Coordinates of C-alpha atoms and ligand atoms in Angstrom, one line a residue:
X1498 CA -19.8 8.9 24.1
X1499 CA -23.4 9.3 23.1
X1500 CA -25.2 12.4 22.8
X1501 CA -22.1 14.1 20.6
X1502 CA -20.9 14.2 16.7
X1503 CA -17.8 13.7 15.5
X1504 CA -16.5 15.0 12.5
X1505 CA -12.9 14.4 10.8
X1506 CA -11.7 16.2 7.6
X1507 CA -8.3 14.9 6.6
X1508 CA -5.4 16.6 4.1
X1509 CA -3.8 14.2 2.5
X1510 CA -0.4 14.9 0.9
X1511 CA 0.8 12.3 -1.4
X1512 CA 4.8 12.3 -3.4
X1513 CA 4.1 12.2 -6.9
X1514 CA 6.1 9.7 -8.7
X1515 CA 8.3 11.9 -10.9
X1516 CA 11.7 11.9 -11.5
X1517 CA 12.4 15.3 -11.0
X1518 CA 11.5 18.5 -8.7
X1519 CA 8.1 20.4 -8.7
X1520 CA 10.0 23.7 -10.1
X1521 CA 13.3 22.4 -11.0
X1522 CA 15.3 19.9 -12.5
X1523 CA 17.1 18.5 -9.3
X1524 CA 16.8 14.6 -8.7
X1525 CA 14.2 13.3 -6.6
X1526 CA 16.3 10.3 -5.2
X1527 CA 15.7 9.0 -1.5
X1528 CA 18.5 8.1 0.7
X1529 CA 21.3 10.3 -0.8
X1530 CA 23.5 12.5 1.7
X1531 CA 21.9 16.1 2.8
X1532 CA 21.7 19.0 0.7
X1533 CA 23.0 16.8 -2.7
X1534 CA 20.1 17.1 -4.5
X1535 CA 19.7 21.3 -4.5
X1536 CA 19.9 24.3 -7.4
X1537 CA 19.0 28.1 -6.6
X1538 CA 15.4 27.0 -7.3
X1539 CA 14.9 24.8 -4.4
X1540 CA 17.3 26.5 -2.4
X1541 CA 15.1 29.3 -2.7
X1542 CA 17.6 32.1 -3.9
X1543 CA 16.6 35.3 -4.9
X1544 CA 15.5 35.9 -8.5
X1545 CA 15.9 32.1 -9.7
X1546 CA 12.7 31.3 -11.7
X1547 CA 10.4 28.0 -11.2
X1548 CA 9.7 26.2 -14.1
X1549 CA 6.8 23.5 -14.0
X1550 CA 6.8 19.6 -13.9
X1551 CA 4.3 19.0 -16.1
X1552 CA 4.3 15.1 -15.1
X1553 CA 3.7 16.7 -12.0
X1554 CA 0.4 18.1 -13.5
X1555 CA -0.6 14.6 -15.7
X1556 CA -0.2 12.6 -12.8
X1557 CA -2.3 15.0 -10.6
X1558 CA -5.1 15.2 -13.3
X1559 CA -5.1 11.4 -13.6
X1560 CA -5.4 11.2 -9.9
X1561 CA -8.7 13.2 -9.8
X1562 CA -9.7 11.5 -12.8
X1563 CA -9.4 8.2 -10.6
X1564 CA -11.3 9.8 -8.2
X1565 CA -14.0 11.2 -10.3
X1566 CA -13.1 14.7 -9.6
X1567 CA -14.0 17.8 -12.2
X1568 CA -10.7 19.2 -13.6
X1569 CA -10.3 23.0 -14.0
X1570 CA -8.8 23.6 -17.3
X1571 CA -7.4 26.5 -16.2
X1572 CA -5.8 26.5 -13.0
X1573 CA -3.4 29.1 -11.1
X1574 CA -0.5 28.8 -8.8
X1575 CA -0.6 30.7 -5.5
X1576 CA 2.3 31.7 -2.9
X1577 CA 1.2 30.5 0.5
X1578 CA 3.2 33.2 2.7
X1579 CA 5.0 31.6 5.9
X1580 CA 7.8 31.9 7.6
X1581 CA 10.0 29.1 9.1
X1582 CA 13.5 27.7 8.6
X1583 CA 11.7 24.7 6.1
X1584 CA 11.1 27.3 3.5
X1585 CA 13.7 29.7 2.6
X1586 CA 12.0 31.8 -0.1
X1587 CA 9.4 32.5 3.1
X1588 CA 6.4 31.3 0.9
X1589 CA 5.3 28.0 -0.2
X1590 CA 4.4 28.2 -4.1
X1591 CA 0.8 25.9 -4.1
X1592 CA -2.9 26.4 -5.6
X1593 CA -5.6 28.3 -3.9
X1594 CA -7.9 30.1 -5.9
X1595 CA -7.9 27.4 -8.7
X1596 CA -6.4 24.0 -7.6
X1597 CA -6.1 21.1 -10.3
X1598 CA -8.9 19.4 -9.2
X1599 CA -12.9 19.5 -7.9
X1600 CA -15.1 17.6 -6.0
X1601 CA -14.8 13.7 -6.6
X1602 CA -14.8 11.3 -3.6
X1603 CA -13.5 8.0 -2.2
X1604 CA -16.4 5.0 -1.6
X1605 CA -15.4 3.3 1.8
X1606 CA -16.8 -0.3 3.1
X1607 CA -17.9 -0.2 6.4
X1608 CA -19.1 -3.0 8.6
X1609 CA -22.7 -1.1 8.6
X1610 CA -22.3 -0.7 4.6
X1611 CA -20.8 1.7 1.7
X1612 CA -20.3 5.0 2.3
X1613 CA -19.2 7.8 0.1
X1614 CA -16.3 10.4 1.6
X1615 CA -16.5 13.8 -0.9
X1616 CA -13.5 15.0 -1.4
X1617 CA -13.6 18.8 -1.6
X1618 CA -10.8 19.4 -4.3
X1619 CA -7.1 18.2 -5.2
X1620 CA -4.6 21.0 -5.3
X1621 CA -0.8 20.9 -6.4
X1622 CA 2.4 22.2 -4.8
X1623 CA 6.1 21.9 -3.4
X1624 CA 7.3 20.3 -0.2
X1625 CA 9.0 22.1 2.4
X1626 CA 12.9 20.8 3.1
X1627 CA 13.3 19.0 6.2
X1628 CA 14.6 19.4 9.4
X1629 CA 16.4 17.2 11.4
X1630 CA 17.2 17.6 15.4
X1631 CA 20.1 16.3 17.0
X1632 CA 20.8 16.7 20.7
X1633 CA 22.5 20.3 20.3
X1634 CA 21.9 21.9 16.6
X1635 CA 19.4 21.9 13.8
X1636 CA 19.8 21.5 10.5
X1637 CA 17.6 21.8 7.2
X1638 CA 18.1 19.4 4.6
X1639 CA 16.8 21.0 1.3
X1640 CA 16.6 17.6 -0.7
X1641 CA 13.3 17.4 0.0
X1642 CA 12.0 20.9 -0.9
X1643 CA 10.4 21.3 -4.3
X1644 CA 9.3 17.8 -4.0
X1645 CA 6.1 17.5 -5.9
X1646 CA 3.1 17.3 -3.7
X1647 CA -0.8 16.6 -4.5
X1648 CA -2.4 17.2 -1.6
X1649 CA -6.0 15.8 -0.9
X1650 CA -8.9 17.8 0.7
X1651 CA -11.4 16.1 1.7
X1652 CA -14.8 17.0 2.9
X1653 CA -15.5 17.0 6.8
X1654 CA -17.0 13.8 6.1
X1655 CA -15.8 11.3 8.5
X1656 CA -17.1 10.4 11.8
X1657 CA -14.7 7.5 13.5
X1658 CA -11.1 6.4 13.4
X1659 CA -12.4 3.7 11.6
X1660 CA -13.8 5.5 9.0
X1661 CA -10.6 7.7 8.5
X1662 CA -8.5 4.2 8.4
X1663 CA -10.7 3.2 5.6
X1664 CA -10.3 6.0 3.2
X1665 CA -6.8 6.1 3.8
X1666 CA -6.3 2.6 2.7
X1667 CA -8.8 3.1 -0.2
X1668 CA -6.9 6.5 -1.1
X1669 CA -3.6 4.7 -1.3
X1670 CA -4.6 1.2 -3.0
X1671 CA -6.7 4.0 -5.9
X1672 CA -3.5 6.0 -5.8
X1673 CA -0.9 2.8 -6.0
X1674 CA -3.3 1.3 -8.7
X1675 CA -2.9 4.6 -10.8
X1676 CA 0.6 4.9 -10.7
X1677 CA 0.9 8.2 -9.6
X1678 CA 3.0 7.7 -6.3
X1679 CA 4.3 4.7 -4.2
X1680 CA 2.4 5.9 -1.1
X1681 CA 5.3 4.7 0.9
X1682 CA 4.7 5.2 3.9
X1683 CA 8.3 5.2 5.4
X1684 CA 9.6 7.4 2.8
X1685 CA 7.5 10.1 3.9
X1686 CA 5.5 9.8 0.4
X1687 CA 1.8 10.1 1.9
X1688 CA 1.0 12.4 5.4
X1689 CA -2.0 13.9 6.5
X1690 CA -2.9 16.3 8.8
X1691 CA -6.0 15.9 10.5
X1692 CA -8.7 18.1 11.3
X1693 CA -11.7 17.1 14.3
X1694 CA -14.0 18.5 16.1
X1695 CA -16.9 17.4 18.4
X1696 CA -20.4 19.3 18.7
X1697 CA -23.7 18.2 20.6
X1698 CA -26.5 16.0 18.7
X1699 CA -28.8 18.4 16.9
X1700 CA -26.5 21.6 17.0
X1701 CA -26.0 22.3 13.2
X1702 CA -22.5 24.0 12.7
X1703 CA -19.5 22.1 13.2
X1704 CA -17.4 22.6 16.5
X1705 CA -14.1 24.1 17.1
X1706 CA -11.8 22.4 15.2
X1707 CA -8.4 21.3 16.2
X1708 CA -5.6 20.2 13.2
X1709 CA -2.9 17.5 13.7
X1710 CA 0.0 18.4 11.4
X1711 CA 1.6 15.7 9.4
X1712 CA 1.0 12.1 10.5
X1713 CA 2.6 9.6 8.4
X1714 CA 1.4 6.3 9.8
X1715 CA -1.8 5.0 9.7
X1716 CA -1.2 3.6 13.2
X1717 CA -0.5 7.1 14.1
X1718 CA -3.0 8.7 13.0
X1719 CA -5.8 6.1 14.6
X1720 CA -4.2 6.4 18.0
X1721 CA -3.8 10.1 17.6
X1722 CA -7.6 10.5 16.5
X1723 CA -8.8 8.3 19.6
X1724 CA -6.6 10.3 22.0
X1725 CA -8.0 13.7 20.5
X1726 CA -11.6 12.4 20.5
X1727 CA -11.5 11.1 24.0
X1728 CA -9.8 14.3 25.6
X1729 CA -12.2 17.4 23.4
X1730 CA -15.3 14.9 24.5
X1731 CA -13.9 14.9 27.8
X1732 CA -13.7 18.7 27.9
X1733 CA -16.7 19.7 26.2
X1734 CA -19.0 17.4 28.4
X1735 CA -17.4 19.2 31.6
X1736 CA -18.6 22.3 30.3
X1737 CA -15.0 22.9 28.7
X1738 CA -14.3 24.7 25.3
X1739 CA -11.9 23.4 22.7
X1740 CA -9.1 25.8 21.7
X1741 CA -8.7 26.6 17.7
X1742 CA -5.4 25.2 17.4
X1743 CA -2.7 23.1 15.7
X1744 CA -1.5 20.2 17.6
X1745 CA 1.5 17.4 17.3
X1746 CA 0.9 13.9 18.1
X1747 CA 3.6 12.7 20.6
X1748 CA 3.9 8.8 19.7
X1749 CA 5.9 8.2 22.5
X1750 CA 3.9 10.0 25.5
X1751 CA 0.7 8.5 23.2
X1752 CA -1.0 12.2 23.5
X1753 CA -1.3 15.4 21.2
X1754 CA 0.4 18.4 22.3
X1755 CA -0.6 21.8 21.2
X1756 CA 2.1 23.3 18.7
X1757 CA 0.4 26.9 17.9
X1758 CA -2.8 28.3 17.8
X1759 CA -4.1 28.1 14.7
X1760 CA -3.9 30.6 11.7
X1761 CA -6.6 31.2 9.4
X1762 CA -6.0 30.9 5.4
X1763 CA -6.0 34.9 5.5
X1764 CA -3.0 34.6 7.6
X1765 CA -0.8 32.7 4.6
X1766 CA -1.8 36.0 2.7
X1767 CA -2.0 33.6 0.0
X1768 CA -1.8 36.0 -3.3
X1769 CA -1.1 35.0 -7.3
X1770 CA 2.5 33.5 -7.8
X1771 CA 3.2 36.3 -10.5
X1772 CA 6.3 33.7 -11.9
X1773 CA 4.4 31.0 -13.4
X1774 CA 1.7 30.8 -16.0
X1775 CA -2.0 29.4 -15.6
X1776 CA -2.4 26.1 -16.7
X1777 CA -4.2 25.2 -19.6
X1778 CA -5.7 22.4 -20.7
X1779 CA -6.9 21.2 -24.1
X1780 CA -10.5 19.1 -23.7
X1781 CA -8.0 16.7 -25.8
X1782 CA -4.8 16.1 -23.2
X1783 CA -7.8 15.2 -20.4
X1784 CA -9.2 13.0 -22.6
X1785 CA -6.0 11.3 -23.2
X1786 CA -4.7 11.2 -20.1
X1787 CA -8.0 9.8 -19.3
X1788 CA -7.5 7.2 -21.9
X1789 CA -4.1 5.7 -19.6
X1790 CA -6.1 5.0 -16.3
X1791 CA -5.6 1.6 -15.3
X1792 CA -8.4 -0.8 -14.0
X1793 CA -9.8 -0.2 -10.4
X1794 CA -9.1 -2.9 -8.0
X1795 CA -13.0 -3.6 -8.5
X1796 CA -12.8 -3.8 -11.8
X1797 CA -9.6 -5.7 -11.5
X1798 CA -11.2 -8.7 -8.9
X1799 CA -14.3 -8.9 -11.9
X1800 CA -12.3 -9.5 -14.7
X1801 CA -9.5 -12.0 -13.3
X1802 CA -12.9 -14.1 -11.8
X1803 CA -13.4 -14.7 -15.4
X1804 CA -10.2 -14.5 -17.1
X1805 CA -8.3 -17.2 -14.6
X1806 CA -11.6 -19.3 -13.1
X1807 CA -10.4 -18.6 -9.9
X1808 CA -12.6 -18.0 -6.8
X1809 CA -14.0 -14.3 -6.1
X1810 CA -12.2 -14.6 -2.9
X1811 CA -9.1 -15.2 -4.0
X1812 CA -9.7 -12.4 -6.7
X1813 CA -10.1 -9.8 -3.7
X1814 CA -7.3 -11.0 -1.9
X1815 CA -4.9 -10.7 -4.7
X1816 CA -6.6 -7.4 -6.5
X1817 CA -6.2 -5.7 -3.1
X1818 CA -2.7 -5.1 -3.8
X1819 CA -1.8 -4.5 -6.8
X1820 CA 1.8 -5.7 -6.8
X1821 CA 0.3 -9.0 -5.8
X1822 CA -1.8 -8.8 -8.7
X1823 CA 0.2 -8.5 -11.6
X1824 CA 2.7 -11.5 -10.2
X1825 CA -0.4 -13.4 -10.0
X1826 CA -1.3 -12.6 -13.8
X1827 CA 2.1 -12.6 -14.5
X1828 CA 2.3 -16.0 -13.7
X1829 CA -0.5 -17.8 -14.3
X1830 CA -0.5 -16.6 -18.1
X1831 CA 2.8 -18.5 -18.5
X1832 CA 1.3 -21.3 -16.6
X1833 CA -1.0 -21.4 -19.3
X1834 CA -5.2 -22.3 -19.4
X1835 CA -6.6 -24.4 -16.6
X1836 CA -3.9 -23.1 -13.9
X1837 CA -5.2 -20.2 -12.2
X1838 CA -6.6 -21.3 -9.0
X1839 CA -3.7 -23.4 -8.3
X1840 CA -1.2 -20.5 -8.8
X1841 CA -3.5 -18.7 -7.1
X1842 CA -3.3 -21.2 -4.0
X1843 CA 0.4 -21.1 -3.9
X1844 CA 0.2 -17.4 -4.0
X1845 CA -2.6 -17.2 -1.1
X1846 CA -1.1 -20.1 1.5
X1847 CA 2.8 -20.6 0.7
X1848 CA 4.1 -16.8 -0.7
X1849 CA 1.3 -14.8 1.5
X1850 CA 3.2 -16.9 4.3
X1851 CA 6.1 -15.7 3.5
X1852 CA 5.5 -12.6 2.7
X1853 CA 4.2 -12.0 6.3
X1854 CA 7.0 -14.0 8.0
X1855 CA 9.6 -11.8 6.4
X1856 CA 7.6 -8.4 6.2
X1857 CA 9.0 -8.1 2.4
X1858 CA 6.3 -7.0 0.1
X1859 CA 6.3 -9.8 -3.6
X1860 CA 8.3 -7.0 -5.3
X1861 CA 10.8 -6.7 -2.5
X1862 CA 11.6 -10.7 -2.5
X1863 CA 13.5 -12.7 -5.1
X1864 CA 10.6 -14.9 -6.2
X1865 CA 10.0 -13.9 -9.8
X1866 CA 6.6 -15.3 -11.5
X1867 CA 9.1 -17.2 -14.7
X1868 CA 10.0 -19.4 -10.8
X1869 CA 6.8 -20.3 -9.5
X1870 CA 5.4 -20.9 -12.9
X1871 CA 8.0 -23.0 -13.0
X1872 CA 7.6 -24.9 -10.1
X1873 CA 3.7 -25.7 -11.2
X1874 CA 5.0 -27.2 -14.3
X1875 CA 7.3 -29.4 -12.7
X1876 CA 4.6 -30.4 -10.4
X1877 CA 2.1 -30.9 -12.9
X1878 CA 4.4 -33.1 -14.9
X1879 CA 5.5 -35.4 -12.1
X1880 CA 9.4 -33.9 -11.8
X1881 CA 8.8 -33.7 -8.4
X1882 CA 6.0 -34.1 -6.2
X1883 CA 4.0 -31.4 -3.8
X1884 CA 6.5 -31.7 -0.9
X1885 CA 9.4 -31.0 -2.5
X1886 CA 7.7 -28.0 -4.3
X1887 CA 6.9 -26.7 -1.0
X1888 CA 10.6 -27.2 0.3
X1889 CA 11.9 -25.3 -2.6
X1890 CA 9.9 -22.1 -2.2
X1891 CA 11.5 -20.1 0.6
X1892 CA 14.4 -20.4 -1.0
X1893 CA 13.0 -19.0 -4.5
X1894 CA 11.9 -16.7 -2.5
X1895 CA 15.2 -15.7 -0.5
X1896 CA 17.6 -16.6 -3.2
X1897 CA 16.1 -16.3 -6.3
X1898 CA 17.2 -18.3 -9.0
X1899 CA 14.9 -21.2 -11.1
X1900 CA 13.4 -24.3 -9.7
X1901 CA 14.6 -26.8 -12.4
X1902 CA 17.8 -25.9 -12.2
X1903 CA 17.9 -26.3 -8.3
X1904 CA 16.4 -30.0 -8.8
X1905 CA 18.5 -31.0 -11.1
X1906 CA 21.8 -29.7 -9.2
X1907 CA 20.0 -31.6 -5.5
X1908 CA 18.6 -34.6 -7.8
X1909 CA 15.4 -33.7 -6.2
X1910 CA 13.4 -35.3 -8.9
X1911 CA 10.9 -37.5 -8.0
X1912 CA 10.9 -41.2 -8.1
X1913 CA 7.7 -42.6 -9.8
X1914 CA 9.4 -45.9 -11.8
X1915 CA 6.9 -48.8 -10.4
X1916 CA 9.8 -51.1 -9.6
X1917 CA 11.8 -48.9 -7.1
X1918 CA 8.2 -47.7 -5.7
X1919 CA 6.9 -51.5 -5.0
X1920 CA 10.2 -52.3 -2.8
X1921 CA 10.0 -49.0 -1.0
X1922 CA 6.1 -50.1 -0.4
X1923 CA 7.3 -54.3 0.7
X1924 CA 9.9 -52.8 3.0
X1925 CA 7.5 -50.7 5.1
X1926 CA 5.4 -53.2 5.1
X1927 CA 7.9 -55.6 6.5
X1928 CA 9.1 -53.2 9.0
X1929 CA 5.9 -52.3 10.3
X1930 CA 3.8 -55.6 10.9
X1931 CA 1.5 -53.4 13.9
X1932 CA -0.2 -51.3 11.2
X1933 CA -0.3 -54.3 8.9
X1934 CA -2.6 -55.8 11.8
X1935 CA -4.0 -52.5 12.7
X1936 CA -5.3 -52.3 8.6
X1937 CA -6.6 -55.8 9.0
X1938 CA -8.6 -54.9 12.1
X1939 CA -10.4 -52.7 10.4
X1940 CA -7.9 -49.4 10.9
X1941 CA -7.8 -47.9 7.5
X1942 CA -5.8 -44.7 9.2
X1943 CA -2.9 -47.6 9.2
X1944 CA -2.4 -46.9 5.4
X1945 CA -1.9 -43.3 5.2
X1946 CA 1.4 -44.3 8.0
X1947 CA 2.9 -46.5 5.9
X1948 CA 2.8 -43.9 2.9
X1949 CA 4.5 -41.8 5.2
X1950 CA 7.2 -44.6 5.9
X1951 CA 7.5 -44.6 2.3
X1952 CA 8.1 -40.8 1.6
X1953 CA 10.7 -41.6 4.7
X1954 CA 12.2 -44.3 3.4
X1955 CA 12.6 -42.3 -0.1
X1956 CA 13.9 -38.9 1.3
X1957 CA 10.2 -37.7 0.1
X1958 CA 10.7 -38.1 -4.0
X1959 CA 8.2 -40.7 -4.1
X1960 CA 5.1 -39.7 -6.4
X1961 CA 2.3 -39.8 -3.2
X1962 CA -0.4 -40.7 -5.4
X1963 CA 1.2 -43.6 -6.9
X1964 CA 2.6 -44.6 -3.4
X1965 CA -1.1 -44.3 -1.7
X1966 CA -2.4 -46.6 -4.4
X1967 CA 0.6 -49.1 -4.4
X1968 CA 0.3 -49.4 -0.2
X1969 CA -3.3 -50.2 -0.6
X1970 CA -3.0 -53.0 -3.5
X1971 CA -0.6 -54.3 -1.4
X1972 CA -2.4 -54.1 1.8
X1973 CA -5.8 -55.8 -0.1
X1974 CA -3.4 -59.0 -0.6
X1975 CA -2.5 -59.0 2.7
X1976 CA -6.4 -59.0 4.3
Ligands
ZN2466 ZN1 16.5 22.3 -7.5
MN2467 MN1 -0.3 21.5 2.0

C-alpha cells in the first residue's frame, strides 16, 4: 500500500556448534530421549555455579568478525529476569550492558541493487528448555537449556519480506561458511523473532511495533511478515492503532495471534550475573581467531574462477553452498588440471538433479568426490562411454561404493575394438534399408538413428564417437 513505511528489525538466534552446554559440561546431542542430557547447572538448582564455554565465546567472536562487527574486549554477562516453566532458575543468564559484539552488518542483493542491513550488536546466552504439549499435560524437556545461543540484533533496517528473506539466507550461508553453527533449520539451530511496524510517509519516528516470537522457517517467517503487514496496514489506514504487543504466528490458521502485551527491557530487570567473570580479551586471541576465518562465498566464487577455469556461473552456483563447494574442490583436484568444468557439469546437471529429486543435501547422500572423480577418469580414458556414466550415478549416489568396481562386476566396459564396432555398424545398416535411402536423399538426420541402432544393438557400450564416425564412412560408400 502506498503512502506507508515499513520497517522490520529481526533477532536472530543461531546454536553454536559446540560440543557441550553454555554453562555446563552436559552433551549437546540432538535426538536423545527427554531430560538425558541435564546436571544441577542446566537444571537450574539452587547454588550450582555456571562455568563458561569459551568455544562458545571464539565462535561468537569469529562470527562478528565475519560480519565486520567491533568486539568489546571486555564484555559482561547479565541475568534477564522472567518467569515461565522454560526456565527454572527464573532468569535467563545473557549479555546486556556489554554483549560480545558491535555494529557490523549483512550486504543483501536485491533486484533494485546492494543494500547494506546494520546489524546493531551480537550478544551471547543460554537457551531456554523446551516444552512439549500433548492433548492433556505439559512437559519440559531440559535438554535443550543451556544450549549455547548467539543471538543477532539487527538494525530496524528492513523494509519487505523480501528483504528479511535475503539477510536471512545471507546470515546463514556467512554463518555455515564460518563454521560456527549448522543453521539447521529443523533442529531448531536458527529462529528469529521478528519485530514490524508501519508509520505514514514523512512521519519520522518508527510506529508501534509488534514482535513475533521465534519463527524457525524461512517460509514462516515470509508468510507471517505478509500477514502482519497486510492486517497493521489495514488497521492503521481505517484510522486504527496497533497494539505494543508480542504475537505467535499460527501456521495452520495462516494468521498471527497475540500472545501478551509486550514488556519493555526494564521489565526483565536485567541486572549483572554476579556468578561469572567479565570476559577479557587479549588484542592477540582476536587477532588469532581472526587469523582462522575462512573465505567468503565471494571470495570463494573469485578464486575457484581461476583456480579450476570454470565459468563464473557455475562458480556461484557451487560457492553458494558451501558443502557443495568443497565436493566440488574435493573432486576436481583428484581429477587433476584441465577437469574442472566438466566436474563442474556433472555436479550442476546430474548430482544438482538429484539432489533435488531426493531432497538430500551432497553431504547427506553416498556420492563421495574419490566416486565421481572416478567416474570422469573412466570416461576420459574410454572405459566406458557418457551413457553408462550417467546410468551409474544415482546409484553412487544412493549406494555408495566406486564406479570401477561396479563396471567391472556388470562388464559395463565399453566396446571400442574396430572389428566388433564395424559389424554392429553393417547390421544396422542391413536392418534398416529406409534410413539408408532416407541418407541418400539427402536426410543426414538418418545417421544419427542408425548410431542409435548401434548403441541398441550393443546394450549402449559402444564408444559413440567412434560409432558416429564408422556409420558415416560407411554411409559415404553407400551414396
Ligand atoms: Zn548441564
Ligand atoms: Mn534472546
Amino acid at each position: 500500500m502506498s503512502g506507508y513505511l515499513i520497517t522490520i528489525g529481526l533477532e536472530t538466534h543461531v546454536q553454536l556448534k559446540t560440543r557441550t552446554k553454555m554453562f555446563c559440561g552436559c552433551s549437546l546431542a540432538f535426538g536423545t530421549e527427554s531430560n538425558t542430557n541435564v546436571c544441577p547447572v542446566c537444571l537450574g538448582y539452587p547454588g550450582a555455579l555456571p562455568v563458561m564455554n569459551r568455544e562458545a565465546v571464539k565462535l561468537t567472536v569469529m562470527s562478528g568478525l565475519m560480519l565486520g562487527c567491533e568486539i568489546n574486549r571486555v564484555s559482561t554477562f547479565d541475568r534477564k529476569n522472567y518467569f515461565y516453566p522454560d526456565m527454572s532458575k527464573d532468569y535467563q543468564i545473557s549479555q546486556q550492558a556489554k554483549p560480545l559484539c558491535l555494529g557490523g552488518g549483512v550486504t543483501i542483493q536485491m533486484p533494485e541493487g546492494q543494500k547494506r542491513i546494520r546489524i546493531n550488536h551480537i550478544h551471547l546466552e543460554e537457551d531456554a528448555a523446551k516444552i512439549n504439549h500433548s492433548a492433556r499435560f505439559s512437559g519440559v524437556d531440559f535438554n535443550r537449556c543451556g544450549t549455547p545461543l548467539m543471538e543477532i540484533v539487527s538494525e530496524p533496517g528492513l523494509s519487505s519480506p523480501e528483504e528479511a528473506m535475503a539477510y536471512l539466507q545471507s546470515l546463514k550461508q556467512i554463518l555455515v561458511y564460518a563454521g560456527v553453527s549448522d543453521c539447521n533449520l529443523e533442529e531448531g539451530n536458527m529462529r528469529s523473532d521478528v519485530n514490524i511496524s508501519v508509520r505514514p510517509e514523512g512521519q519520522e519516528a518508527l510506529g508501534t511495533k509488534v514482535e513475533i516470537k521465534n519463527m524457525n522457517t524461512f517460509k514462516g517467517i515470509y508468510a507471517a511478515l505478509e500477514y502482519e503487514i497486510a492486517r497493521q496496514l489495514g488497521a492503521v489506514s481505517h484510522g486504527g492503532v496497533i497494539v505494543q504487543e508480542t504475537r505467535r504466528w499460527e501456521a495452520e490458521l495462516g494468521e498471527t495471534q497475540p500472545m501478551r502485551t509486550k514488556e519493555n527491557a526494564h521489565d526483565y530487570r536485567y541486572f549483572p550475573e554476579p556468578d561469572l567473570v567479565p570476559i577479557v580479551l587479549s588484542a592477540e586471541q582476536v587477532e588469532a581467531w581472526r587469523a582462522l576465518l575462512p573465505e567468503l562465498p565471494s571470495m570463494r566464487r573469485v578464486r575457484m574462477m581461476a583456480e579450476y577455469g570454470i565459468p563464473e556461473y557455475d562458480a556461484g552456483v557451487l560457492a553458494d553452498a558451501k558443502e557443495n563447494a568443497d565436493f566440488f574442490e574435493a573432486a576436481a583436484r583428484l581429477c587433476g588440471q584441465g577437469q574442472g568444468k566438466t566436474v563442474s557439469n556433472w555436479f550442476m546437471t546430474e548430482i544438482m538433479r538429484l539432489l533435488s529429486e531426493t531432497g538430500k543435501t551432497i553431504t547427506q547422500c553416498a556420492l563421495t568426490p574419490e566416486a565421481l572423480a572416478e567416474l570422469v577418469a573412466l570416461v576420459n580414458g574410454r572405459a566406458i562411454n557418457g551413457p553408462t556414466a550417467k546410468e551409474l550415478l544415482p546409484e553412487l549416489f544412493n549406494n555408495g561404493g566406486m564406479p570401477g568396481v561396479l563396471v567391472h562386476a556388470r562388464g559395463l566396459g565399453q566396446v571400442s575394438d574396430a572389428g566388433t564396432l564395424e559389424a554392429f555398424v553393417e547390421q544396422a545398416i542391413r536392418e534398416n534399408p529406409k534410413s539408408v535411402e532416407d541418407y541418400k536423399a539427402g536426410k543426414k538426420a538418418a545417421a544419427g538413428f542408425l548410431v542409435g541402432q548401434v548403441m541398441k544393438l550393443s546394450h549402449g557400450k559402444a564408444a559413440p564417437q567412434q560409432v558416429g564416425k564408422l556409420v558415416t564412412e560407411k554411409l559415404a560408400e553407400r551414396v
